Short mmCIF file of C-alpha atoms in Angstrom, two decimals:
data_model
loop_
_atom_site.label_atom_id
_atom_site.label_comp_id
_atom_site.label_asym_id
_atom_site.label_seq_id
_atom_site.Cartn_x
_atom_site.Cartn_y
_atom_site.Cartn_z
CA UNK A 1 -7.86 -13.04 12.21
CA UNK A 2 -6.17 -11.53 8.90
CA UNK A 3 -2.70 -9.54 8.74
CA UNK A 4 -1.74 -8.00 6.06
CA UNK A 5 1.71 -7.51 4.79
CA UNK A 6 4.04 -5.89 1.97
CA UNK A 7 4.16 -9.48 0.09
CA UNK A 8 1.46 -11.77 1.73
CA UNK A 9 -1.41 -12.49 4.03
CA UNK A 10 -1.35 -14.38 6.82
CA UNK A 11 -5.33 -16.50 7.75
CA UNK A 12 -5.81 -17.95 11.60
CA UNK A 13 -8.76 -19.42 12.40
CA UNK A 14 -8.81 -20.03 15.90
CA UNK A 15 -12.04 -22.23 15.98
CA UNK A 16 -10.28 -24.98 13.49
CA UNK A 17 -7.04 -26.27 15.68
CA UNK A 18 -5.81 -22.81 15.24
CA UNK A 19 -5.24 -23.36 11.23
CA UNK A 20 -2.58 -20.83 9.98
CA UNK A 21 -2.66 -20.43 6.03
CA UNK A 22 -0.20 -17.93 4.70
CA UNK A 23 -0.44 -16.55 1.05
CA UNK A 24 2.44 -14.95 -0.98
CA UNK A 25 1.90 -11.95 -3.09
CA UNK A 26 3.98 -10.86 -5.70
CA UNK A 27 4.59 -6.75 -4.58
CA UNK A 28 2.15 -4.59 -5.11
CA UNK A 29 2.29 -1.55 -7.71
CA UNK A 30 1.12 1.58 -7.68
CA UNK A 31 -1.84 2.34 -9.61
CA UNK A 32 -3.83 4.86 -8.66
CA UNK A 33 -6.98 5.09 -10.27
CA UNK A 34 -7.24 1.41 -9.37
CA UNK A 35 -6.97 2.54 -5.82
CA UNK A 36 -9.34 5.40 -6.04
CA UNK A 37 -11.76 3.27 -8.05
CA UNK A 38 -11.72 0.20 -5.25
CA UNK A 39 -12.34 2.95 -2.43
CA UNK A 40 -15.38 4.03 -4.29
CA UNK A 41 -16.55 0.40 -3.96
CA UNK A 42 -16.16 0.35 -0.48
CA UNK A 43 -18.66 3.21 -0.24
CA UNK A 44 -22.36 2.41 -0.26
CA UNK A 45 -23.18 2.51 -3.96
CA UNK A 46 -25.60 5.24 -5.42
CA UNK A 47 -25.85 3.21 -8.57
CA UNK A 48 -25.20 0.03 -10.57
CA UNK A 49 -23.70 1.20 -13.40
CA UNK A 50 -20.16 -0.16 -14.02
CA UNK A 51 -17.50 1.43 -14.48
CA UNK A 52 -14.60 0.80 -16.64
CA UNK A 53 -10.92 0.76 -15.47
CA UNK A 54 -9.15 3.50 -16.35
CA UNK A 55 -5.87 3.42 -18.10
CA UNK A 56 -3.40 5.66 -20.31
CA UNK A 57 -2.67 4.00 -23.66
CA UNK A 58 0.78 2.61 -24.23
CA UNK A 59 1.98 5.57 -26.32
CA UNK A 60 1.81 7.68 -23.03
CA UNK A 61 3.14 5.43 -20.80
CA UNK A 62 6.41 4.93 -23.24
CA UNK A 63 6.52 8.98 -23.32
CA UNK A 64 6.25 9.36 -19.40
CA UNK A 65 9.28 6.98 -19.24
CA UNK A 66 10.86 8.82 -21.77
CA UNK A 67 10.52 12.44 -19.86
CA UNK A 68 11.80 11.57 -16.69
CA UNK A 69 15.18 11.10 -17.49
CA UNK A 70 15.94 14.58 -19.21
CA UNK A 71 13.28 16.38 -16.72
CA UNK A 72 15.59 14.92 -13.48
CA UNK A 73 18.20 16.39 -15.52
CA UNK A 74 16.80 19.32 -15.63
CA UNK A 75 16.04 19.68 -12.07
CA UNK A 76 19.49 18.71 -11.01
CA UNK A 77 21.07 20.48 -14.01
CA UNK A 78 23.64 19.00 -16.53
CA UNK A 79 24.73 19.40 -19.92
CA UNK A 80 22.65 20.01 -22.77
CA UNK A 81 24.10 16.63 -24.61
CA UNK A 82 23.33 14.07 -21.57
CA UNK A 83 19.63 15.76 -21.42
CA UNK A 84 19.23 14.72 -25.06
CA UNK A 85 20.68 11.27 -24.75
CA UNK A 86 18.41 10.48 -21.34
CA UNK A 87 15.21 10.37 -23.66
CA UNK A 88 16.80 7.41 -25.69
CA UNK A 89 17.67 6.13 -22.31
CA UNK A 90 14.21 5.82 -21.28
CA UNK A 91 12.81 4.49 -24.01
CA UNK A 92 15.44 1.64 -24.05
CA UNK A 93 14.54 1.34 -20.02
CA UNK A 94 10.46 1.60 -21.01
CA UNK A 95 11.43 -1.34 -23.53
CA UNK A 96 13.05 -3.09 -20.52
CA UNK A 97 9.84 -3.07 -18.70
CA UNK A 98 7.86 -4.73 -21.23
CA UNK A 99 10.45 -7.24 -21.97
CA UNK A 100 11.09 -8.49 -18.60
CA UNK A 101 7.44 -9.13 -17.24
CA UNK A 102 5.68 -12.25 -14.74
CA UNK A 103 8.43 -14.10 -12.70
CA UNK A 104 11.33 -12.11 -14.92
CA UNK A 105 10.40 -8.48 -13.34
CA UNK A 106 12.85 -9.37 -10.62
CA UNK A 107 15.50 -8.84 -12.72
CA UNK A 108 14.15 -5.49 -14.60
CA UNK A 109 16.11 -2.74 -12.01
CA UNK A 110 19.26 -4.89 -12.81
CA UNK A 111 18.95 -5.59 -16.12
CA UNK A 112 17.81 -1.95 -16.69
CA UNK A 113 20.87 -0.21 -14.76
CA UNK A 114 23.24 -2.92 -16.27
CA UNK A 115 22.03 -1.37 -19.84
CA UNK A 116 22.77 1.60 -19.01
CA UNK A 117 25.70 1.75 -17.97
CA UNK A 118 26.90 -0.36 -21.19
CA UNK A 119 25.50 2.37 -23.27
CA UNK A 120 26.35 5.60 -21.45
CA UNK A 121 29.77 4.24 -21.84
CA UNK A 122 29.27 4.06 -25.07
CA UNK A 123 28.22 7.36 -25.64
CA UNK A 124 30.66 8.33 -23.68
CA UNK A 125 33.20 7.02 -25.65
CA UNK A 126 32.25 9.01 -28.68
CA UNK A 127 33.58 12.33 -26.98
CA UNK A 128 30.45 14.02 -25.61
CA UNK A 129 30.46 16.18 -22.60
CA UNK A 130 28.28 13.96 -20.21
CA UNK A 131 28.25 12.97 -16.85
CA UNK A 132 28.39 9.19 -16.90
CA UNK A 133 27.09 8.70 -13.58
CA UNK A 134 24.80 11.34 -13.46
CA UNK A 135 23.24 10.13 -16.59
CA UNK A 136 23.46 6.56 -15.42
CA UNK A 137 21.26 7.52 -12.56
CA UNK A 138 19.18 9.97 -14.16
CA UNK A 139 18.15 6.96 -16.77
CA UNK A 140 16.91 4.61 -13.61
CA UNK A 141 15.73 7.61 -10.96
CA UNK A 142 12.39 6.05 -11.73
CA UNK A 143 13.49 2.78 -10.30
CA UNK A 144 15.17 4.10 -6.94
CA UNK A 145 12.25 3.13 -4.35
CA UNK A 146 12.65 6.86 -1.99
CA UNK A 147 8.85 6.70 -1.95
CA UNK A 148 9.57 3.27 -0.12
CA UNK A 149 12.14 3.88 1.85
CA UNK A 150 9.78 6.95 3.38
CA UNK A 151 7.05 4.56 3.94
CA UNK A 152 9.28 2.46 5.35
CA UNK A 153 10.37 4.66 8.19
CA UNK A 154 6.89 6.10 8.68
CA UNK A 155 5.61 2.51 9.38
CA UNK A 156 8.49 2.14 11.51
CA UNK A 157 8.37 5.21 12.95
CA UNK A 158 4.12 3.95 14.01
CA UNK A 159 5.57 0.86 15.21
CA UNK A 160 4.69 -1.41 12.68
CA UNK A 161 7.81 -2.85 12.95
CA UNK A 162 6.64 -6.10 10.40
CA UNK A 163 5.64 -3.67 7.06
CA UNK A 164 8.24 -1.42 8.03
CA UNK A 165 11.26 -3.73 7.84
CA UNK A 166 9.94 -5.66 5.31
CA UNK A 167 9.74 -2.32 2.79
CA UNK A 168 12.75 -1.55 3.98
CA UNK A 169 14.62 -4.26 3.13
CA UNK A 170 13.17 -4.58 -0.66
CA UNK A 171 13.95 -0.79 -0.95
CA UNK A 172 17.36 -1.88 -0.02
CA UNK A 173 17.53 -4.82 -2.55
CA UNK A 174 16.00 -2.59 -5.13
CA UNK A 175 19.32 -0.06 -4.37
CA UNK A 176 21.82 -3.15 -4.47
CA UNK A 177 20.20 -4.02 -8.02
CA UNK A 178 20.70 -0.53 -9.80
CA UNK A 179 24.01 -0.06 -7.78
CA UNK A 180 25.87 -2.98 -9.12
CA UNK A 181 24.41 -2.76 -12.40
CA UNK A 182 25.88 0.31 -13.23
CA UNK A 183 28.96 -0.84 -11.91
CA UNK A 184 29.12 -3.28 -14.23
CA UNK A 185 27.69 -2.13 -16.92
CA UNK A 186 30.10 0.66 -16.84
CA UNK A 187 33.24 -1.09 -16.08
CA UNK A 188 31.97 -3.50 -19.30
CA UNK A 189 31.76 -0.46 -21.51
CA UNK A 190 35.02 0.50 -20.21
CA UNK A 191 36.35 -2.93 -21.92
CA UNK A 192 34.52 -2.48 -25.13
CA UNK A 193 34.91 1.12 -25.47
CA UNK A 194 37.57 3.77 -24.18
CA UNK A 195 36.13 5.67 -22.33
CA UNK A 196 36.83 9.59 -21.85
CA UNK A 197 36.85 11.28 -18.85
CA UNK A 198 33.57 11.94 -17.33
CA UNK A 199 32.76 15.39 -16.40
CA UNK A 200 32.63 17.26 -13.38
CA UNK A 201 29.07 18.78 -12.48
CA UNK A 202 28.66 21.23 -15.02
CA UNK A 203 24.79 23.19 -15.29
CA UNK A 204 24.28 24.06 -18.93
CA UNK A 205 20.09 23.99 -17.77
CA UNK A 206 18.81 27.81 -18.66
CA UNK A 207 16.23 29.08 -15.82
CA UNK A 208 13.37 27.81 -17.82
CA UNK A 209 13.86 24.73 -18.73
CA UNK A 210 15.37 24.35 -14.98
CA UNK A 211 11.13 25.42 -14.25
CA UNK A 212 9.69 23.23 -16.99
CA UNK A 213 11.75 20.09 -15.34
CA UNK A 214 9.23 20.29 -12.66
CA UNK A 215 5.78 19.84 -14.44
CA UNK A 216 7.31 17.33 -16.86
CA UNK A 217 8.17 14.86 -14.54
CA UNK A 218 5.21 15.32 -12.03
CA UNK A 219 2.89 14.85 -15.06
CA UNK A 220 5.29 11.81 -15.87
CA UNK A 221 5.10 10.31 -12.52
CA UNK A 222 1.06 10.74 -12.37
CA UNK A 223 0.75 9.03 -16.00
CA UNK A 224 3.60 5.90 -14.66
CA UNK A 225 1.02 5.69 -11.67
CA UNK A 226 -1.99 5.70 -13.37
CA UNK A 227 -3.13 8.62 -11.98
CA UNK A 228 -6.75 10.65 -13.10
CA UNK A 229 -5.86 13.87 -14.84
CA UNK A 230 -7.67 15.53 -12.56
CA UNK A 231 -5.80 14.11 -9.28
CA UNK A 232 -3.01 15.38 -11.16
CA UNK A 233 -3.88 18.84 -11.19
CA UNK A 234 -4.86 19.15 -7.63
CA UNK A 235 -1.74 17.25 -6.88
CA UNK A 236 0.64 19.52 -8.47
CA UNK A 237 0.58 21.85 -5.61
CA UNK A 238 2.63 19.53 -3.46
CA UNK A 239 5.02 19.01 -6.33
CA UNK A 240 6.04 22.46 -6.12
CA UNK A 241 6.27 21.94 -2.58
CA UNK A 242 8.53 18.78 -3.36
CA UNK A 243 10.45 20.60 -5.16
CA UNK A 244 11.01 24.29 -3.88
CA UNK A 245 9.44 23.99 -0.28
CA UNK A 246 12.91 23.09 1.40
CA UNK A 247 14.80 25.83 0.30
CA UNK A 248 12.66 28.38 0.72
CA UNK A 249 10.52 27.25 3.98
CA UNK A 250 13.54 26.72 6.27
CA UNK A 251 13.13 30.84 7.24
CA UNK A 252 16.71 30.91 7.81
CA UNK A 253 17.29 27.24 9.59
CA UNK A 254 18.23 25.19 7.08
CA UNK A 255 16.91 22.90 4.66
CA UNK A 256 16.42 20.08 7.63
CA UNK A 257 13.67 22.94 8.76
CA UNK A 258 12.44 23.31 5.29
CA UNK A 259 11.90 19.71 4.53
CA UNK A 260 10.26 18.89 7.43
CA UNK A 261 7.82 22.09 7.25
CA UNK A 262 7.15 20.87 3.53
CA UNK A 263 6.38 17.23 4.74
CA UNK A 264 4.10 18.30 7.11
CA UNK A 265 2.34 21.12 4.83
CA UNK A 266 1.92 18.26 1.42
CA UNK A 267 0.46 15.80 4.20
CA UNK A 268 -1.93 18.23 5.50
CA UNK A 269 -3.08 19.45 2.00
CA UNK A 270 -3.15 15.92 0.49
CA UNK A 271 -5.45 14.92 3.44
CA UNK A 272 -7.65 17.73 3.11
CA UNK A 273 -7.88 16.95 -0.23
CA UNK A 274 -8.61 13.47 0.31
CA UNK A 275 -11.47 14.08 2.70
CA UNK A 276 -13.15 16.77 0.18
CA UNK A 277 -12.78 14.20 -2.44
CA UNK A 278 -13.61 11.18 -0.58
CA UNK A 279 -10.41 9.24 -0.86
CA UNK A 280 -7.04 8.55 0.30
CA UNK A 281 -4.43 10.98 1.04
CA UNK A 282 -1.75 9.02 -0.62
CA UNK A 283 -3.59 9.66 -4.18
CA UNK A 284 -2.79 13.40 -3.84
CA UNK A 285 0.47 13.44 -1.33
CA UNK A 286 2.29 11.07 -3.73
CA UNK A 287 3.79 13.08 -6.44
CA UNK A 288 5.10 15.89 -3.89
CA UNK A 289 6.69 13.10 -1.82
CA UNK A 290 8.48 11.12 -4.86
CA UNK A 291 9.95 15.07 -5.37
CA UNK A 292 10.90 15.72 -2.49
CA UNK A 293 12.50 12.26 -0.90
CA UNK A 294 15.91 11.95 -1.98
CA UNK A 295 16.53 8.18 -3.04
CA UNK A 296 18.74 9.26 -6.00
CA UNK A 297 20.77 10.66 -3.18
CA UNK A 298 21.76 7.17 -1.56
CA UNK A 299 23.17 5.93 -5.50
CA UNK A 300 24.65 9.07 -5.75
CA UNK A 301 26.14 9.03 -2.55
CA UNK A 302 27.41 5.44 -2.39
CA UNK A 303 28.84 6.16 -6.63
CA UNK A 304 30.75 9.17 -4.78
CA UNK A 305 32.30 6.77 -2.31
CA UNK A 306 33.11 3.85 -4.59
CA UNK A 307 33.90 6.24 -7.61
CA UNK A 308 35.47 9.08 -6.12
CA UNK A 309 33.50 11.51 -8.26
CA UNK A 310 31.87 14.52 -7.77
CA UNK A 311 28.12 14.01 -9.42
CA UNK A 312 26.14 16.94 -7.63
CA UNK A 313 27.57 19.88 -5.37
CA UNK A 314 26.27 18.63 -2.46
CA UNK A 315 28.88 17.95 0.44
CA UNK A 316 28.18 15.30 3.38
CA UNK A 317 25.36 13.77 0.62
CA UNK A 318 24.90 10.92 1.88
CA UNK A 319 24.66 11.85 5.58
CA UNK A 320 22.23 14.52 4.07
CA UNK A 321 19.81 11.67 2.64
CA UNK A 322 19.67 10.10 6.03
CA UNK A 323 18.92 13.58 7.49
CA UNK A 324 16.34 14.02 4.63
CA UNK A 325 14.62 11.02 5.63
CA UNK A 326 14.30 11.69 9.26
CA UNK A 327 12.90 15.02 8.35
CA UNK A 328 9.88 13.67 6.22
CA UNK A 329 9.24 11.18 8.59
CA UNK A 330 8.69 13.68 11.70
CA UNK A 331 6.54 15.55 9.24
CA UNK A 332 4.04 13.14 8.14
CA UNK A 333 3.93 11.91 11.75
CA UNK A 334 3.67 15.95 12.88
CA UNK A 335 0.98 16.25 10.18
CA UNK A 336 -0.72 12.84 10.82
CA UNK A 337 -1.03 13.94 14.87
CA UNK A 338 -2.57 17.10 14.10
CA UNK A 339 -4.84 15.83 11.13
CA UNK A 340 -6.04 12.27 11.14
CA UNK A 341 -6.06 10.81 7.55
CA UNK A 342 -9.18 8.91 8.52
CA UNK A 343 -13.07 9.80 6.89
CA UNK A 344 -15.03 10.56 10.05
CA UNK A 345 -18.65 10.19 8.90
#
């Protein structure tokens, strides 16, 4: 008997004294050509030729990193200055990553966030218009584990109460990490540098670039993930959805409405796409639901609280996370009930 869990496996062999072995895994990452490619294994093979792994060269991966920052910007909205300083951001977080690697990758989200706050303070100190926080968080969005955090309550929510608090709490670890380094990395910039004040929320983002936010960082995210170029493009439908689907799918009830209507719609295409394709749903659902779950909203909320600044004009936004989260969870469960995710052959 075999169970499987976030961080290890767990062997009992009943017919040997009931031998338990347990082995620890370090966490698993995302890569999802990998995943694609090992489901393709499983299938009965129609021929013996071998086939390569496929991976984006380095140059691309170090450009992804560097276009998420100024495209979350861009979603959000924020002054033209922080967009152009998030791109060094990433690179020096990109750098990060390849610095801190085997038994050191523990301390990458901390390391990474304590960076940046040094530096944004830093920059800040030189008189430009930015939105230290903002930028702070824009710089590590890529770390902030919503993605988990939704799994988390969706294995919860089918009681698999093991996975589901175990994702949970690393999701919550992962938040402490980036929360208290930018704490401290700002408060040490502070020391070293003096610091002007930060700026309210102030959208300098023209309509188009606002638009051009969204492709960037979906394209980003697929690249990060090892994603196919052509799963991309048949998953950018449900990064619109991410994106736009709560506002404009609530019909008038509000963007709880909207955001579950989008959950369920993304899990239903992704599925259907799956199927047709002869993989997983997650290959396809996961750059809609990295849009659309709002981890950046828990740092942002908790920097409100401990800060008392205004980083997006969003009142209640932390109670509006938690509702967030609910929502996407009743969806994919909604969506799940009326479509299984399973290949029926």
């Amino acid at each position: 008997m075999v169970q499987a869990l976030p961080t290890s496996i767990n062997y009992q062999f009943p017919n040997h004294n009931n031998k338990v072995i347990m082995q620890r895994l370090p966490p698993a990452s995302i890569d999802l050509s990998l995943l694609a490619q090992t489901i393709g294994r499983l299938r009965p093979p129609h021929s013996t030729k071998q086939h390569t792994p496929f991976r984006y060269p380095t140059w691309a991966v170090a450009l992804a990193n560097m276009s998420i920052p100024p495209a979350y910007l861009m979603l959000i909205g924020s002054t033209l200055e922080a967009i152009v300083c998030s791109v060094f951001l990433g690179l020096m977080i990109w750098g990060c990553q390849q610095l801190l690697t085997g038994r050191r990758t523990i301390a990458v989200e901390f390391i990474a966030a304590l960076l940046t706050g040094v530096c944004v303070a830093g920059v800040s100190s030189l008189g430009l218009p930015i939105p230290i926080y903002a930028l702070c968080i824009a710089a590590i969005v890529l770390f902030v584990p919503g993605l988990s955090i939704a799994n988390a309550l969706e294995c919860l929510a089918f009681n698999d109460l093991v996975s589901g608090t175990s994702l949970l709490g690393q999701s919550m670890l992962t938040l402490i990490k980036l929360f208290i380094g930018i704490f401290m990395g700002v408060h040490i910039g502070e020391s070293l540098w003096q610091i002007n004040d930060s700026v309210h929320y102030i959208n300098d983002v023209p309509t188009l670039m606002h638009i051009a936010g969204l492709p960037i960082i979906s394209v980003a995210i697929g690249i990060i993930f090892n994603a196919k170029p052509r799963d991309m493009l048949l998953g950018m439908p449900v990064a619109i959805l991410g994106m736009w689907g709560p506002f404009y799918l609530g019909f008038g009830s509000g963007w709880i409405v909207g955001t579950w209507l989008t959950t369920v719609i993304i899990t239903l295409y992704g599925t259907w796409i799956a199927k047709k394709m002869h993989l997983t749903g997650s290959i396809y659902i996961l750059q809609g639901i990295i849009i659309l779950v709002p981890g950046s909203r828990v740092l942002v909320s908790a920097s409100q609280s401990v800060f008392e600044h205004t980083i997006l004009p969003i009142p209640s936004i932390g109670l509006s996370a938690l509702f967030m989260f609910a929502a996407i969870m009743a969806g994919q469960i909604t969506a799940y009930s009326i479509y299984s995710p399973k290949i029926e052959h």
